[in-house]
Coordinates of C-alpha atoms and ligand atoms in Angstrom, one line a residue:
M1 CA -9.6 24.8 9.0
V2 CA -11.8 21.7 10.1
E3 CA -15.2 21.6 8.0
G4 CA -17.0 17.9 9.6
I5 CA -14.6 15.5 8.6
Y6 CA -12.2 17.7 6.1
E7 CA -9.0 19.4 7.6
I8 CA -8.4 22.1 4.7
I9 CA -4.9 23.2 4.9
D10 CA -4.2 24.1 1.2
E11 CA -7.3 26.0 -0.6
R12 CA -6.5 23.5 -3.3
F13 CA -8.0 21.0 -1.3
R14 CA -11.4 21.7 -1.9
T15 CA -11.3 20.9 -5.3
L16 CA -10.6 16.8 -4.6
F17 CA -13.6 16.5 -2.3
N18 CA -17.0 17.0 -2.2
S19 CA -18.5 18.5 1.1
S20 CA -21.7 16.1 1.0
A21 CA -19.7 13.0 1.0
A22 CA -20.0 11.0 4.2
L23 CA -17.3 8.7 5.5
D24 CA -19.1 5.4 5.2
L25 CA -18.0 2.5 7.2
I26 CA -17.9 -1.0 5.3
H27 CA -16.7 -3.1 7.9
T28 CA -15.6 -3.5 11.1
G29 CA -14.1 -6.7 13.9
C30 CA -10.5 -6.7 12.0
R31 CA -7.7 -6.3 14.2
W32 CA -4.9 -4.4 11.9
A33 CA -6.6 -4.2 8.1
E34 CA -4.1 -3.4 5.3
G35 CA -3.4 -4.3 2.0
P36 CA -6.7 -3.0 0.2
V37 CA -6.5 -3.6 -3.9
W38 CA -9.8 -3.1 -5.9
F39 CA -10.9 -5.2 -8.6
K40 CA -12.4 -3.6 -11.2
D41 CA -13.7 -6.5 -13.6
G42 CA -15.1 -8.1 -10.7
N43 CA -16.5 -4.7 -8.8
Y44 CA -14.9 -6.0 -5.4
L45 CA -12.7 -5.0 -3.2
L46 CA -9.9 -7.2 -0.9
W47 CA -7.8 -6.7 2.2
S48 CA -5.9 -8.0 4.4
D49 CA -6.8 -8.4 8.2
I50 CA -3.3 -9.2 9.5
P51 CA -3.1 -10.8 13.2
N52 CA -6.5 -12.6 11.9
N53 CA -4.3 -14.7 9.2
R54 CA -6.7 -13.9 6.6
M55 CA -7.7 -11.9 3.6
L56 CA -11.5 -10.6 3.6
R57 CA -13.7 -9.2 0.4
Y58 CA -16.1 -6.9 -0.2
I59 CA -18.5 -6.7 -2.6
P60 CA -20.8 -3.6 -2.8
E61 CA -24.1 -5.6 -3.4
G62 CA -23.1 -8.6 -1.5
G63 CA -21.5 -7.6 1.6
V64 CA -18.0 -9.0 3.4
S65 CA -16.8 -12.6 3.2
V66 CA -13.6 -14.3 3.8
Y67 CA -11.6 -14.6 0.7
R68 CA -8.7 -16.3 2.0
A69 CA -8.5 -18.0 5.2
D70 CA -4.8 -19.1 6.5
A71 CA -3.3 -16.4 4.6
R72 CA 0.1 -16.7 5.8
Y73 CA -0.6 -13.6 7.4
S74 CA -0.4 -11.2 4.4
N75 CA 0.0 -7.8 4.3
G76 CA 0.1 -5.6 1.1
N77 CA -1.5 -6.9 -1.8
T78 CA -1.7 -5.3 -5.5
R79 CA -2.6 -6.5 -8.9
D80 CA -0.1 -7.0 -12.0
R81 CA -0.7 -6.0 -15.9
Q82 CA -2.5 -9.3 -16.2
G83 CA -4.6 -8.5 -13.5
R84 CA -3.5 -11.3 -11.2
L85 CA -3.1 -10.7 -7.6
V86 CA 0.4 -10.2 -5.9
T87 CA -0.1 -10.7 -2.0
C88 CA 3.3 -10.0 0.5
E89 CA 3.0 -12.3 3.2
H90 CA 4.9 -11.8 6.6
G91 CA 4.2 -15.4 7.8
A92 CA 5.6 -16.9 4.9
R93 CA 8.3 -14.1 4.1
R94 CA 7.5 -14.3 0.5
V95 CA 6.1 -12.2 -2.0
T96 CA 3.5 -14.6 -4.4
R97 CA 1.1 -14.2 -7.3
T98 CA -2.1 -16.0 -7.1
E99 CA -2.9 -17.0 -10.7
V100 CA -6.5 -17.4 -12.5
D101 CA -7.2 -20.6 -11.3
G102 CA -6.2 -20.0 -7.9
S103 CA -2.5 -21.5 -7.4
I104 CA 0.1 -19.8 -5.6
T105 CA 3.5 -19.0 -7.5
V106 CA 6.5 -17.6 -5.4
L107 CA 8.1 -14.5 -6.8
A108 CA 10.5 -14.1 -4.0
Y109 CA 11.5 -15.9 -0.7
S110 CA 15.5 -14.7 -0.2
F111 CA 18.1 -12.2 -1.3
E112 CA 21.7 -13.2 -1.4
G113 CA 20.8 -16.7 0.2
K114 CA 19.0 -15.3 3.0
R115 CA 15.4 -14.8 3.7
L116 CA 13.6 -11.5 3.5
N117 CA 12.2 -10.3 6.6
S118 CA 8.3 -10.1 6.3
P119 CA 7.7 -8.3 2.6
N120 CA 5.1 -5.2 3.5
D121 CA 3.9 -3.7 0.3
V122 CA 4.1 -3.8 -3.4
V123 CA 3.7 -2.3 -7.0
V124 CA 4.3 -3.6 -10.5
H125 CA 5.6 -1.7 -13.2
S126 CA 4.0 -1.5 -16.5
N127 CA 7.1 -3.6 -17.7
G128 CA 6.5 -6.4 -15.6
S129 CA 8.9 -5.8 -13.0
V130 CA 7.9 -5.9 -8.8
W131 CA 8.8 -3.9 -6.3
F132 CA 8.4 -4.4 -3.0
S133 CA 9.4 -3.2 0.6
D134 CA 11.0 -5.7 3.4
P135 CA 10.7 -4.2 6.7
T136 CA 10.3 -6.4 10.2
Y137 CA 7.3 -5.9 11.2
G138 CA 5.8 -9.3 10.6
I139 CA 9.1 -10.9 12.4
Q140 CA 9.1 -8.8 15.4
S141 CA 6.3 -11.0 17.4
D142 CA 3.9 -13.9 16.4
Y143 CA 1.3 -10.8 16.1
E144 CA 1.3 -10.4 12.8
G145 CA 3.8 -13.5 11.7
H146 CA 6.2 -15.8 13.3
K147 CA 8.4 -14.3 15.4
A148 CA 12.5 -14.5 14.1
T149 CA 15.8 -13.3 14.2
P150 CA 16.2 -11.2 10.8
E151 CA 18.9 -12.6 8.5
Q152 CA 19.5 -10.0 6.1
D153 CA 21.7 -6.7 7.4
T154 CA 19.6 -4.0 6.3
N155 CA 15.9 -3.3 5.5
N156 CA 15.5 -3.3 1.9
V157 CA 13.5 -2.4 -1.3
Y158 CA 13.9 -4.9 -3.6
R159 CA 13.0 -5.5 -7.8
I160 CA 11.9 -8.4 -8.7
D161 CA 13.2 -9.1 -12.8
P162 CA 10.3 -9.8 -14.7
Q163 CA 12.7 -12.1 -17.4
T164 CA 14.8 -13.6 -14.9
G165 CA 12.8 -13.8 -11.5
V166 CA 16.1 -12.7 -10.1
V167 CA 15.7 -10.6 -6.8
E168 CA 18.0 -7.2 -6.7
A169 CA 17.7 -4.4 -3.8
V170 CA 17.3 -0.9 -5.3
V171 CA 17.3 0.8 -1.6
R172 CA 19.4 -0.5 1.2
D173 CA 19.5 2.7 3.4
F174 CA 16.0 2.7 5.1
V175 CA 15.3 1.8 8.7
Q176 CA 11.8 0.3 7.9
P177 CA 10.4 0.5 4.3
N178 CA 6.9 0.3 3.9
G179 CA 4.5 1.6 1.4
L180 CA 5.4 2.0 -1.9
A181 CA 4.2 3.8 -5.6
F182 CA 4.8 5.1 -8.9
S183 CA 3.9 8.0 -10.0
P184 CA 1.2 8.0 -12.7
D185 CA 4.1 8.6 -15.0
E186 CA 5.9 5.8 -13.4
T187 CA 9.4 8.6 -13.8
R188 CA 9.9 8.6 -9.9
L189 CA 9.3 5.8 -7.0
Y190 CA 7.9 6.8 -3.8
V191 CA 8.5 5.0 -0.5
A192 CA 7.4 5.4 3.0
D193 CA 10.0 4.9 6.0
S194 CA 8.1 4.1 9.1
G195 CA 10.6 3.7 11.0
S196 CA 12.2 7.2 12.4
P197 CA 12.1 9.5 10.7
R198 CA 8.5 8.8 9.6
H199 CA 8.6 10.4 5.8
I200 CA 8.3 9.5 2.7
R201 CA 11.3 9.7 0.1
V202 CA 11.2 9.9 -3.8
F203 CA 13.4 8.4 -6.3
D204 CA 14.1 8.9 -9.9
V205 CA 13.3 5.3 -11.8
V206 CA 15.8 5.1 -14.1
D207 CA 15.2 2.5 -17.3
G208 CA 12.5 1.1 -15.6
R209 CA 15.0 -0.9 -13.3
A210 CA 17.1 1.1 -10.9
L211 CA 16.4 4.4 -8.6
S212 CA 18.4 7.6 -8.4
S213 CA 18.5 10.6 -6.6
G214 CA 16.7 9.6 -3.7
R215 CA 15.0 13.0 -1.3
V216 CA 12.4 13.5 0.9
F217 CA 9.2 14.4 -0.6
C218 CA 7.0 14.9 2.6
T219 CA 7.3 13.6 6.7
V220 CA 3.8 12.9 8.1
D221 CA 2.7 13.5 11.4
P222 CA 0.7 12.2 13.2
G223 CA 1.6 8.5 12.7
V224 CA 3.4 7.2 10.4
P225 CA 3.4 7.1 6.2
D226 CA 2.5 3.3 6.3
G227 CA 0.6 2.6 2.4
F228 CA -0.4 5.4 0.1
R229 CA -1.5 5.6 -3.7
F230 CA -1.6 8.3 -6.5
D231 CA -5.1 10.3 -7.9
I232 CA -4.4 10.9 -11.9
E233 CA -3.4 14.6 -11.1
G234 CA -0.6 13.1 -9.1
N235 CA -1.4 13.7 -5.9
L236 CA -0.3 11.8 -3.3
W237 CA -3.1 10.2 -0.9
T238 CA -1.4 8.5 2.4
S239 CA -2.1 7.5 5.7
A240 CA -1.4 8.7 9.1
A241 CA -2.5 8.1 12.6
D242 CA -5.4 11.0 12.2
G243 CA -6.9 9.8 8.9
V244 CA -5.6 10.1 5.1
H245 CA -3.3 13.0 4.5
C246 CA -3.3 14.7 0.6
F247 CA 0.0 16.0 -0.8
A248 CA 0.4 18.2 -3.9
P249 CA 2.5 17.3 -6.3
D250 CA 5.1 19.5 -5.0
G251 CA 5.2 18.2 -1.6
T252 CA 2.6 20.5 -0.1
L253 CA 0.4 18.9 2.5
L254 CA -3.6 19.8 1.2
G255 CA -5.4 18.6 3.6
K256 CA -6.9 15.8 5.3
I257 CA -9.6 13.3 5.7
L258 CA -10.3 12.7 9.2
T259 CA -10.7 9.2 10.4
P260 CA -12.5 7.6 13.9
E261 CA -9.3 5.0 13.5
R262 CA -5.7 5.4 12.7
V263 CA -5.2 4.8 8.7
A264 CA -2.4 2.1 7.4
N265 CA -3.2 1.9 3.8
L266 CA -5.9 3.0 0.8
T267 CA -6.9 2.6 -2.8
F268 CA -9.1 4.3 -5.0
G269 CA -11.9 1.9 -6.1
G270 CA -15.4 1.8 -7.6
P271 CA -16.2 1.6 -11.3
K272 CA -14.9 5.1 -11.7
G273 CA -12.2 4.8 -9.2
N274 CA -13.3 7.5 -7.3
R275 CA -14.1 5.9 -4.1
L276 CA -11.2 5.8 -1.5
Y277 CA -11.4 2.8 0.5
I278 CA -9.4 2.9 3.6
A279 CA -7.8 0.7 5.5
A280 CA -7.6 1.5 9.5
T281 CA -7.3 -0.6 12.1
S282 CA -10.3 -2.6 13.4
S283 CA -12.2 -1.2 9.6
I284 CA -12.6 -0.2 6.5
Y285 CA -14.3 3.0 5.5
A286 CA -15.2 4.3 2.4
I287 CA -15.9 7.5 0.6
Y288 CA -16.3 9.2 -2.8
V289 CA -13.8 12.0 -3.7
T290 CA -13.7 14.2 -7.0
T291 CA -10.8 12.9 -7.9
N292 CA -10.1 9.5 -9.6
G293 CA -7.2 7.0 -8.8
A294 CA -4.4 6.7 -10.9
A295 CA -3.9 3.5 -12.8
V296 CA -6.6 1.5 -11.3
P297 CA -6.7 -2.1 -13.4
Ligands
MG1 MG1 2.6 -1.2 5.0

């Protein structure tokens, strides 16, 4: 049942949105908006515009400005437990951390002596380990990075050890690993495969450092699952071609927020974590929902 911009597939979805809440256009003019991350302490949103090779910042009281020009074709962003920005860079084929003083620390650039493909999305565990996906999208052409031949035999999900800095592959059987997120209690890691099939897989997290018991959590259609986030109740909100799809913890599709453009990623933000910021192709949209994002720093 479609009611305005909402598609209700399971009645439980009605508890998660306010039917009078509108989809607000925050900014447009991007080529491919990705990697939205909310800075609660600064009350602003950062995101990547990959083909334009820049990062933008939205301040609700002040509008949109360029945060980082020549962003090395940045893609996914997150924050670590100290609040520092962690970024995947297609162009430099690495994962970096932006320090408080603005300097850049390289966290990962190779695995087994060979260059990474093009890190896509990243999350940080509460133990400080950094987990990221490494599909080939950023080296397939010069549009979202620099065209190159992959050096890795497989497109993996990696974990960076917080003590040693060692990069290890935690999953090696993805086609194109993409968005990833821990369940709110960090007992499970969810990883999207935007290759074929186009689904989100879930793994049990073992001792905060390894994965086991991988299985398919949900399939996303139309489009592909790219980036996604959890709310505090454990519902998974993911990108899709027709909008944002919301899945219950048991994998049931509850409903959708329909958008005018294909969605690549999203994040919860605002002072209360109840504003969903949606990176959708050329634009950033925002909408108030009646739940709150999990683990908003
Ligand atoms: Mg992505």
